[in-house]
Coordinates of C-alpha atoms in Angstrom, one line a residue:
X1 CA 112.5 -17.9 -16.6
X2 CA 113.5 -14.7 -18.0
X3 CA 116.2 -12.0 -18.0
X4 CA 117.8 -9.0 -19.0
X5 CA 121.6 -9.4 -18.8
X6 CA 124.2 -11.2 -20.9
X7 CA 126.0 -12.2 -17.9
X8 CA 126.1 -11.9 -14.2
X9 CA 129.2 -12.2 -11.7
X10 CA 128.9 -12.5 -7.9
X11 CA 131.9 -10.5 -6.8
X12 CA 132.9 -11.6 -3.3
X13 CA 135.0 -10.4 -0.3
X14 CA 135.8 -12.6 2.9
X15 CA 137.3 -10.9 5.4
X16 CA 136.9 -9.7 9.2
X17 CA 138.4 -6.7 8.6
X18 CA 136.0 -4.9 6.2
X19 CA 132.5 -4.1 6.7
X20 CA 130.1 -6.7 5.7
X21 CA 127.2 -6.1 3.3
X22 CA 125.8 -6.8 -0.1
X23 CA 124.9 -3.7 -2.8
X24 CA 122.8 -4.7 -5.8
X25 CA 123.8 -4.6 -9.2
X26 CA 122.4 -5.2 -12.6
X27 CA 125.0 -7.5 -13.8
X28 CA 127.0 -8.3 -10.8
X29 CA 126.9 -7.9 -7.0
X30 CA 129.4 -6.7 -4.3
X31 CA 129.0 -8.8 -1.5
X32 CA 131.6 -8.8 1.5
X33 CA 131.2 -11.4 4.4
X34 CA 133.1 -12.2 7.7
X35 CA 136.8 -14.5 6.8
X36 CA 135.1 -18.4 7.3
X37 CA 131.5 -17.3 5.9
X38 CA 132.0 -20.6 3.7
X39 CA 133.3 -22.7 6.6
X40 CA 131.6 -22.2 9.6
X41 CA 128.1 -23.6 10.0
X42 CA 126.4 -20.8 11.9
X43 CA 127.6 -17.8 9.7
X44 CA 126.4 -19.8 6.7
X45 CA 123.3 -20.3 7.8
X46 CA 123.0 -17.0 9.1
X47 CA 124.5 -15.3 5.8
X48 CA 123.3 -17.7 3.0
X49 CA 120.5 -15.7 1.6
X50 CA 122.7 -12.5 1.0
X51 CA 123.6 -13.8 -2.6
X52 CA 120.0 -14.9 -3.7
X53 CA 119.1 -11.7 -2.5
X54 CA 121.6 -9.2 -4.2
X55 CA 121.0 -12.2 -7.1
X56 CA 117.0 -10.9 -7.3
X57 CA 117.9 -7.6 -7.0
X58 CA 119.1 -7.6 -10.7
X59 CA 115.5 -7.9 -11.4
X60 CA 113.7 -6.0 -8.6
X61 CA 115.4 -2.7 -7.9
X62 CA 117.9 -2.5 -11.1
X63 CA 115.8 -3.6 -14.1
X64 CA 112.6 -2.9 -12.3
X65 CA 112.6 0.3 -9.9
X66 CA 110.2 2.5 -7.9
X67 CA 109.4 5.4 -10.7
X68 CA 109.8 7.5 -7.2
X69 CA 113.2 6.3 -6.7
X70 CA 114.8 7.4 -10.4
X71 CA 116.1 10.7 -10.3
X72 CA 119.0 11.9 -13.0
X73 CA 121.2 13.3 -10.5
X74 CA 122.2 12.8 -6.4
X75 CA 121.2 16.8 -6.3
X76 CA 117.5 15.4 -6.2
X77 CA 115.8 13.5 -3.4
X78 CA 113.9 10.2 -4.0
X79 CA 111.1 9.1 -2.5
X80 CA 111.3 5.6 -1.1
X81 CA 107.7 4.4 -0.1
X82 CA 107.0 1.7 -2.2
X83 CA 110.8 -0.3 -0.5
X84 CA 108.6 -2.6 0.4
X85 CA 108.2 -4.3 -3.0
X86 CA 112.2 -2.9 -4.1
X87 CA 113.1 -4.9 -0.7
X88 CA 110.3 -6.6 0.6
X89 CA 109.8 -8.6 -2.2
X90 CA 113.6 -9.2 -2.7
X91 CA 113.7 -10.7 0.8
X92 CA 111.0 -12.7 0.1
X93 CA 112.0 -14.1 -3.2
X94 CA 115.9 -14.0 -1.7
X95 CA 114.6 -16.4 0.8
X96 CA 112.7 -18.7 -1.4
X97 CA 115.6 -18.7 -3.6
X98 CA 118.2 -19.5 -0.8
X99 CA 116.1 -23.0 0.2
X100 CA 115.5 -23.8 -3.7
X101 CA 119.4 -24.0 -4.4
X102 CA 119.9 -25.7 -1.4
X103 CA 121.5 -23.1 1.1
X104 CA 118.9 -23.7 3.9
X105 CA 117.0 -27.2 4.0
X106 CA 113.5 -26.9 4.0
X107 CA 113.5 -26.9 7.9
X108 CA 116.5 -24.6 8.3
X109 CA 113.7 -22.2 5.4
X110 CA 110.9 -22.9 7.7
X111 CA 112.7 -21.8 11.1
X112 CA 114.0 -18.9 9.3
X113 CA 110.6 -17.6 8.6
X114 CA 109.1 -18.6 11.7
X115 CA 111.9 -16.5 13.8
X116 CA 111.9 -13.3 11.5
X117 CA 107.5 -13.5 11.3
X118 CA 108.2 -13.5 15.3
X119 CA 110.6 -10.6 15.6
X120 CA 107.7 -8.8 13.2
X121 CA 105.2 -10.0 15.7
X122 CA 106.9 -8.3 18.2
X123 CA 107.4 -4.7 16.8
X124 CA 105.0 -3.0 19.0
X125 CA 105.6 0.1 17.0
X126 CA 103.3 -1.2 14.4
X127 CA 100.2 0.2 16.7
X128 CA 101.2 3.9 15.4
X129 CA 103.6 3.3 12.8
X130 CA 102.3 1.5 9.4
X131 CA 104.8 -0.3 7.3
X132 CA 105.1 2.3 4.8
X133 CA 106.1 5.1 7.4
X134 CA 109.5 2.2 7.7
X135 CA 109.8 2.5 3.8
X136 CA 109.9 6.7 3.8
X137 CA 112.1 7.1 6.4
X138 CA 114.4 4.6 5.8
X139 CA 116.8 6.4 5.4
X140 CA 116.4 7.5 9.5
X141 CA 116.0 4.0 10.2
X142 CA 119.0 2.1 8.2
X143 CA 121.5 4.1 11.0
X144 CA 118.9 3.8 13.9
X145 CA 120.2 2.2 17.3
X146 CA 119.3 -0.7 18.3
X147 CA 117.5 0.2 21.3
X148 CA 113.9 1.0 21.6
X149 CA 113.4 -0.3 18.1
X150 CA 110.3 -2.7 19.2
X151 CA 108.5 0.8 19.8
X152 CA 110.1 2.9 16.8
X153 CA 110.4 0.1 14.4
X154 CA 113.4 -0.9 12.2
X155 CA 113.2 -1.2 8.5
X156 CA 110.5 -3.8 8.8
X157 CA 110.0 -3.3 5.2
X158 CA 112.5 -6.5 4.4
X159 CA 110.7 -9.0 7.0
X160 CA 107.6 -7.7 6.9
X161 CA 107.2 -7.2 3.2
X162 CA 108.2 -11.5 3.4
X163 CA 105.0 -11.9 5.0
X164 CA 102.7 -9.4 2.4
X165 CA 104.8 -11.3 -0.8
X166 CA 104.0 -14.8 1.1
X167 CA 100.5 -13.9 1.5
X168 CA 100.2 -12.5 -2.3
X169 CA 102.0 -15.6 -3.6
X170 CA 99.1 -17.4 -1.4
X171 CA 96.1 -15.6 -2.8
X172 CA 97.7 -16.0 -6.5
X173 CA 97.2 -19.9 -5.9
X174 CA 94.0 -19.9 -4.2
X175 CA 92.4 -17.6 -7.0
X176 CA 94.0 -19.7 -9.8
X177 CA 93.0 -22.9 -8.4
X178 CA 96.9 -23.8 -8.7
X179 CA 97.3 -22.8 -11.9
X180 CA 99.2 -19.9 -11.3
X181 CA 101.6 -18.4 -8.4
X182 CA 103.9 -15.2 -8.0
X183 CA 106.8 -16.6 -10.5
X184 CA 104.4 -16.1 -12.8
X185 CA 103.8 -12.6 -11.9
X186 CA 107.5 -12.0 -11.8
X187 CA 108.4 -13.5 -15.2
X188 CA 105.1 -10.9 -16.2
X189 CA 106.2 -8.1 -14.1
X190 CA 110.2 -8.6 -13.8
X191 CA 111.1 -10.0 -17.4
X192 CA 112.9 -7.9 -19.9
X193 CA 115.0 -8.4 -22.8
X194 CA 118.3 -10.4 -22.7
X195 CA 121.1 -8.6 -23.2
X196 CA 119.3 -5.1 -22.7
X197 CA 120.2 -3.6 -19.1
X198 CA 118.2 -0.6 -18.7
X199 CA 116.0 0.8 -15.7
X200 CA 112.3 0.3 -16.4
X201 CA 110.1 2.2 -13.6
X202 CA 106.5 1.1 -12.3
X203 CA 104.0 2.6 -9.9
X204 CA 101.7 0.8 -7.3
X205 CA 99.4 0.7 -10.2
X206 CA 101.0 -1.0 -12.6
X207 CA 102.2 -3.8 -10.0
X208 CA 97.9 -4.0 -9.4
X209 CA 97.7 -4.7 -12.9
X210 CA 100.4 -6.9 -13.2
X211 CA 99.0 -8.7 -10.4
X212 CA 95.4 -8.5 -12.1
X213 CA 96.5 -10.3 -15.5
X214 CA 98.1 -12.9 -12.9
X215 CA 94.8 -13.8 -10.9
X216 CA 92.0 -11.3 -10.1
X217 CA 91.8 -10.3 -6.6
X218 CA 91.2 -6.9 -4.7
X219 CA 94.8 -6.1 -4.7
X220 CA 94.5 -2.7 -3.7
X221 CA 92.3 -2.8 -1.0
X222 CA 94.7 -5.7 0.5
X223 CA 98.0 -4.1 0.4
X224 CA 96.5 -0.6 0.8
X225 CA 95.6 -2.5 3.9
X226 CA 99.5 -3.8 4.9
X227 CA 101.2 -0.8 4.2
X228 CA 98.8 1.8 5.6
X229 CA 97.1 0.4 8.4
X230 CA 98.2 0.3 12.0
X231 CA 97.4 -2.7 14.6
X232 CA 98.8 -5.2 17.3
X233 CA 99.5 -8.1 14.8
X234 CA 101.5 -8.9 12.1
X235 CA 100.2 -10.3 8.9
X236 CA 100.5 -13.5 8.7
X237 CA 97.8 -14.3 6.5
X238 CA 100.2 -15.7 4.5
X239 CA 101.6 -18.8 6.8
X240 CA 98.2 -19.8 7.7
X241 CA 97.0 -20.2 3.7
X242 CA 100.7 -22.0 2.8
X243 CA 98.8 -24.9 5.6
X244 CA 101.3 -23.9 8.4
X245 CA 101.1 -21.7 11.6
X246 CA 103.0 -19.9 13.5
X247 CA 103.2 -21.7 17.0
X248 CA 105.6 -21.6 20.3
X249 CA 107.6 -24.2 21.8
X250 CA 109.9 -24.7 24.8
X251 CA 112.9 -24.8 23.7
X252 CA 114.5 -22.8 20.9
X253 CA 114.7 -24.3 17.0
X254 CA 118.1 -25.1 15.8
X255 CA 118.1 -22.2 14.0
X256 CA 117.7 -19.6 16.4
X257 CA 120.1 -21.8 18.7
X258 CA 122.7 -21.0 16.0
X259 CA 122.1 -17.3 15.5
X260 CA 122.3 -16.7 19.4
X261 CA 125.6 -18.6 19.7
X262 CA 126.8 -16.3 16.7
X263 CA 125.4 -13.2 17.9
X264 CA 126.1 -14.3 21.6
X265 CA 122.8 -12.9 22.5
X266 CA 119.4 -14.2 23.8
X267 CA 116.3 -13.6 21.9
X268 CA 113.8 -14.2 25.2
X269 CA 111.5 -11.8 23.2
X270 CA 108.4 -14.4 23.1
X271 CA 108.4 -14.9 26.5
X272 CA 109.5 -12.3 28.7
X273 CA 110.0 -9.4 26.0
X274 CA 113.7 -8.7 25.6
X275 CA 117.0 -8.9 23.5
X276 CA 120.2 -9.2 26.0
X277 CA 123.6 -9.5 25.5
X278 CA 126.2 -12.2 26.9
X279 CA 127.5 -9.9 29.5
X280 CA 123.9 -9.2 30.9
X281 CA 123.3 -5.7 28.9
X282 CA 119.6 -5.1 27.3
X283 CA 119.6 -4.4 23.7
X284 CA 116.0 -3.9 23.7
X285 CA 112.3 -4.6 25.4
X286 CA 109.0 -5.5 23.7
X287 CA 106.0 -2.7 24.7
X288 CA 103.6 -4.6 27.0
X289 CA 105.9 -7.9 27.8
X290 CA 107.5 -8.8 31.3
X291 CA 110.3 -6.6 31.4
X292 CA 108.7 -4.3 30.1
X293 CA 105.5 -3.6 32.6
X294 CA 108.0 -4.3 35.6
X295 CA 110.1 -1.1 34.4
X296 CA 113.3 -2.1 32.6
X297 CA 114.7 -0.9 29.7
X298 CA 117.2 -1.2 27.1
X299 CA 121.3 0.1 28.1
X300 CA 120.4 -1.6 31.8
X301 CA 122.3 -4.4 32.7
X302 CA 121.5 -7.5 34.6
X303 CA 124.1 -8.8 36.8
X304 CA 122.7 -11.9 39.0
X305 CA 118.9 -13.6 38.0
X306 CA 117.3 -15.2 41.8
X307 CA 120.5 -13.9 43.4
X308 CA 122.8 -15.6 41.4
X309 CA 125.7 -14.5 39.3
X310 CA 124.6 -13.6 35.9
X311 CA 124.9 -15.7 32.5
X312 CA 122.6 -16.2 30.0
X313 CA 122.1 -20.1 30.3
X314 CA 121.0 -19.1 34.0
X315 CA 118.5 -16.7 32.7
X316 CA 117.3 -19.2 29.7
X317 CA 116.9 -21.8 32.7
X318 CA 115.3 -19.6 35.3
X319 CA 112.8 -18.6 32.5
X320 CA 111.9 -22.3 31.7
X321 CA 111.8 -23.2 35.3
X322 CA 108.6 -19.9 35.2
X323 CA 106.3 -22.5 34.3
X324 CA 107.2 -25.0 37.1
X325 CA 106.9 -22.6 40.1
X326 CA 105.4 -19.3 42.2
X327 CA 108.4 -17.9 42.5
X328 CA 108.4 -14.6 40.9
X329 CA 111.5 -14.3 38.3
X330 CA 114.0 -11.5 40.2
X331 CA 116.7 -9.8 38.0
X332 CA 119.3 -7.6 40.2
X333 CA 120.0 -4.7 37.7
X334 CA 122.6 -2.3 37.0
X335 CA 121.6 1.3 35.5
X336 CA 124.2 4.1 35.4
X337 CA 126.0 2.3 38.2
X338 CA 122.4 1.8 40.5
X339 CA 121.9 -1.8 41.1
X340 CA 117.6 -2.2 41.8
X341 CA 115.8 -5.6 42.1
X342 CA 113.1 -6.1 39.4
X343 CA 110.1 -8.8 39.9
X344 CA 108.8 -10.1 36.6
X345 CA 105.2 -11.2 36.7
X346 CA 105.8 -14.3 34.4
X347 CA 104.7 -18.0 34.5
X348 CA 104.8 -19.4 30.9
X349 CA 108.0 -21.2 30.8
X350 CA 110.4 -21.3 27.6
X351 CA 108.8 -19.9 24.5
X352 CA 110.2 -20.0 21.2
X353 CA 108.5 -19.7 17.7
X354 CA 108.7 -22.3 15.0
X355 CA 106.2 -23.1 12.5
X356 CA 103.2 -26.2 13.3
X357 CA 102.2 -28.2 9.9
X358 CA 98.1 -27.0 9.5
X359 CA 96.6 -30.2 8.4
X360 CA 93.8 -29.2 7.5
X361 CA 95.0 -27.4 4.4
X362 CA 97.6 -28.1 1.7
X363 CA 101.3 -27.7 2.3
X364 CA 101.7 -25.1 -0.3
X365 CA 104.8 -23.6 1.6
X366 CA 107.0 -26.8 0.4
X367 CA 105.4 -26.3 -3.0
X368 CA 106.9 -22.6 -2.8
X369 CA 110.8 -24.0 -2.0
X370 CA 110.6 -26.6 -4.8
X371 CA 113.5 -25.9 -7.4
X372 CA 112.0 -25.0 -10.4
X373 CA 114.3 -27.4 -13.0
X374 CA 115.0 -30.7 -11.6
X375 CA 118.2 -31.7 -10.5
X376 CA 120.8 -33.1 -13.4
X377 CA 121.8 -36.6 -13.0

């Protein structure tokens, strides 16, 4: 409902032969995806928010930016603690964004945020690491590998900051009776002057009172408690007030079939704790799953599942069959060119996340993905 610039251009780059990202802008974004982006299915659906995304950024992290993170030259560092609302929130609304213009259908919205809530479920780091520790040393973490990052942690401060905005957004409507949600706080907290592109900085404290003149709630206590604390669960606080849950299911949602067949990589990380490759490598292992208390870890490869040849469908199918049987699961592994056999101690079958309609409480999360001006006829 409000803004700052005159006008705003989404510059765009499809190619396979440049690297693909997006890099925020007050009045424009540079965003580069792979050649058939706008043709193919899968990369759509995997790549659709990265406009909405770069599109919020225009307000969150140009307009409105960290007072930590505005420095007058690149000879001084900046302190990046509070990424979680620069980027956190971005996701958050980026997402929300993506399923109100119609990029993702409400389903393909609530998969999305059933698998990413997941991967945060499973970032065992999060017993030693709080969220905030991701947000000052991102700049460790943007160029981190990919393996052990269950036990380090990524930048969780994209994903994970979905679930803290969710659960604000949430607590905005429950303590207006309706009345009031976080578009309002943004248009408070976000809005500027059209036409007038400057940087306007902000503090924790004056997000509280933004947040304060919104709905009155214990603000800081509650996201002193999301960035600081450290635990075994992810907040998801959040789903269970929008009047859904996060719940497991056999079989994997057609989202998360789609990003695998991109990605050409499993995501077994719900039921026996790992991230594997096509060919058989390990990207990574959840701390305290399957894999990981019988002793494998990620840069093994697996070449034959119940002494058979390896692929991934086998694997998928020797998982589901868990549930059916005594049979311990037996990977044959490669490691540094040692093959070992490796007994899983697992019996629960296919599980994949996807989100289970609460009943007993209003369906605010459709409410949330409702575009806010109807559609011209």
């Amino acid at each position: 409902g409000v803004r700052h610039y005159s006008s705003y251009h989404f510059l765009m780059a499809l190619s396979d032969y440049i690297a693909h990202f997006g890099l925020e802008h007050h009045e424009s974004s540079d965003n580069r995806l792979p050649e058939r982006t706008l043709l193919d299915e899968n990369l759509f659906l995997r790549r659709a928010h990265l406009l909405p995304h770069e599109f919020v950024h225009s307000w969150n992290g140009k307009y409105r930016r960290p007072a930590d993170m505005v420095v007058e030259d690149f000879q001084q560092p900046i302190a990046t603690n509070l990424l979680w609302v620069y980027e956190g929130l971005t996701t958050y609304l980026g997402y929300v964004l993506t399923a109100r213009s119609g990029f993702w259908t409400p389903e393909q919205f609530r998969e999305a945020l059933a698998f990413f809530a997941e991967g945060m479920q499973n970032q065992g780091g999060r017993t030693w690491r709080p969220l905030e520790d991701t947000a000052v040393a991102a700049q460790l973490l943007y160029r981190a590998r990919a393996d052990w990052s269950a036990w380090r942690r990524k930048v969780d401060f994209y994903r994970e900051g979905v679930l803290i905005w969710l659960e604000v957004d949430m607590l905005i409507r429950r303590q207006s009776e309706g009345r009031r949600c976080l578009d309002d706080f943004c248009r408070l907290f976000c809005g500027g002057q059209e036409g007038r592109v400057e940087v306007k900085p902000y503090t924790l404290d004056e997000i509280i009172e933004a947040l304060n003149q919104i709905a009155s709630y214990d603000w800081r206590s509650l996201l002193r408690q999301r960035i600081k604390s450290t635990g075994t669960k992810a907040p998801l606080t959040g789903v269970e007030l929008s009047g859904w849950r996060l719940a497991y299911g056999e079989e994997p949602t057609e989202y998360q079939k789609r990003i695998e067949t991109m990605e050409k990589v499993a995501f077994l990380t719900s039921s026996i704790g790992a991230e594997i490759k096509e060919n058989g490598s390990i990207v990574d292992i959840i701390p305290g799953k399957a894999m990981d208390r019988a002793g494998l870890a990620p840069g093994m490869k697996i070449v034959a599942v119940n002494s058979r040849r390896w692929s991934l469908d086998l694997l998928r199918r020797a998982v589901r069959e868990t549930k059916n049987t005594s049979r311990p699961l037996e990977l044959l592994v490669e490691n540094s060119g040692f093959f070992d056999t490796y007994t899983l101690d697992y019996h629960d079958g296919g599980r994949y996340p996807y989100l289970k309609r609460d009943l007993s409480k209003e369906d605010l999360l459709t409410r949330v993905i409702q575009p806010l001006c109807p559609e011209k006829q």
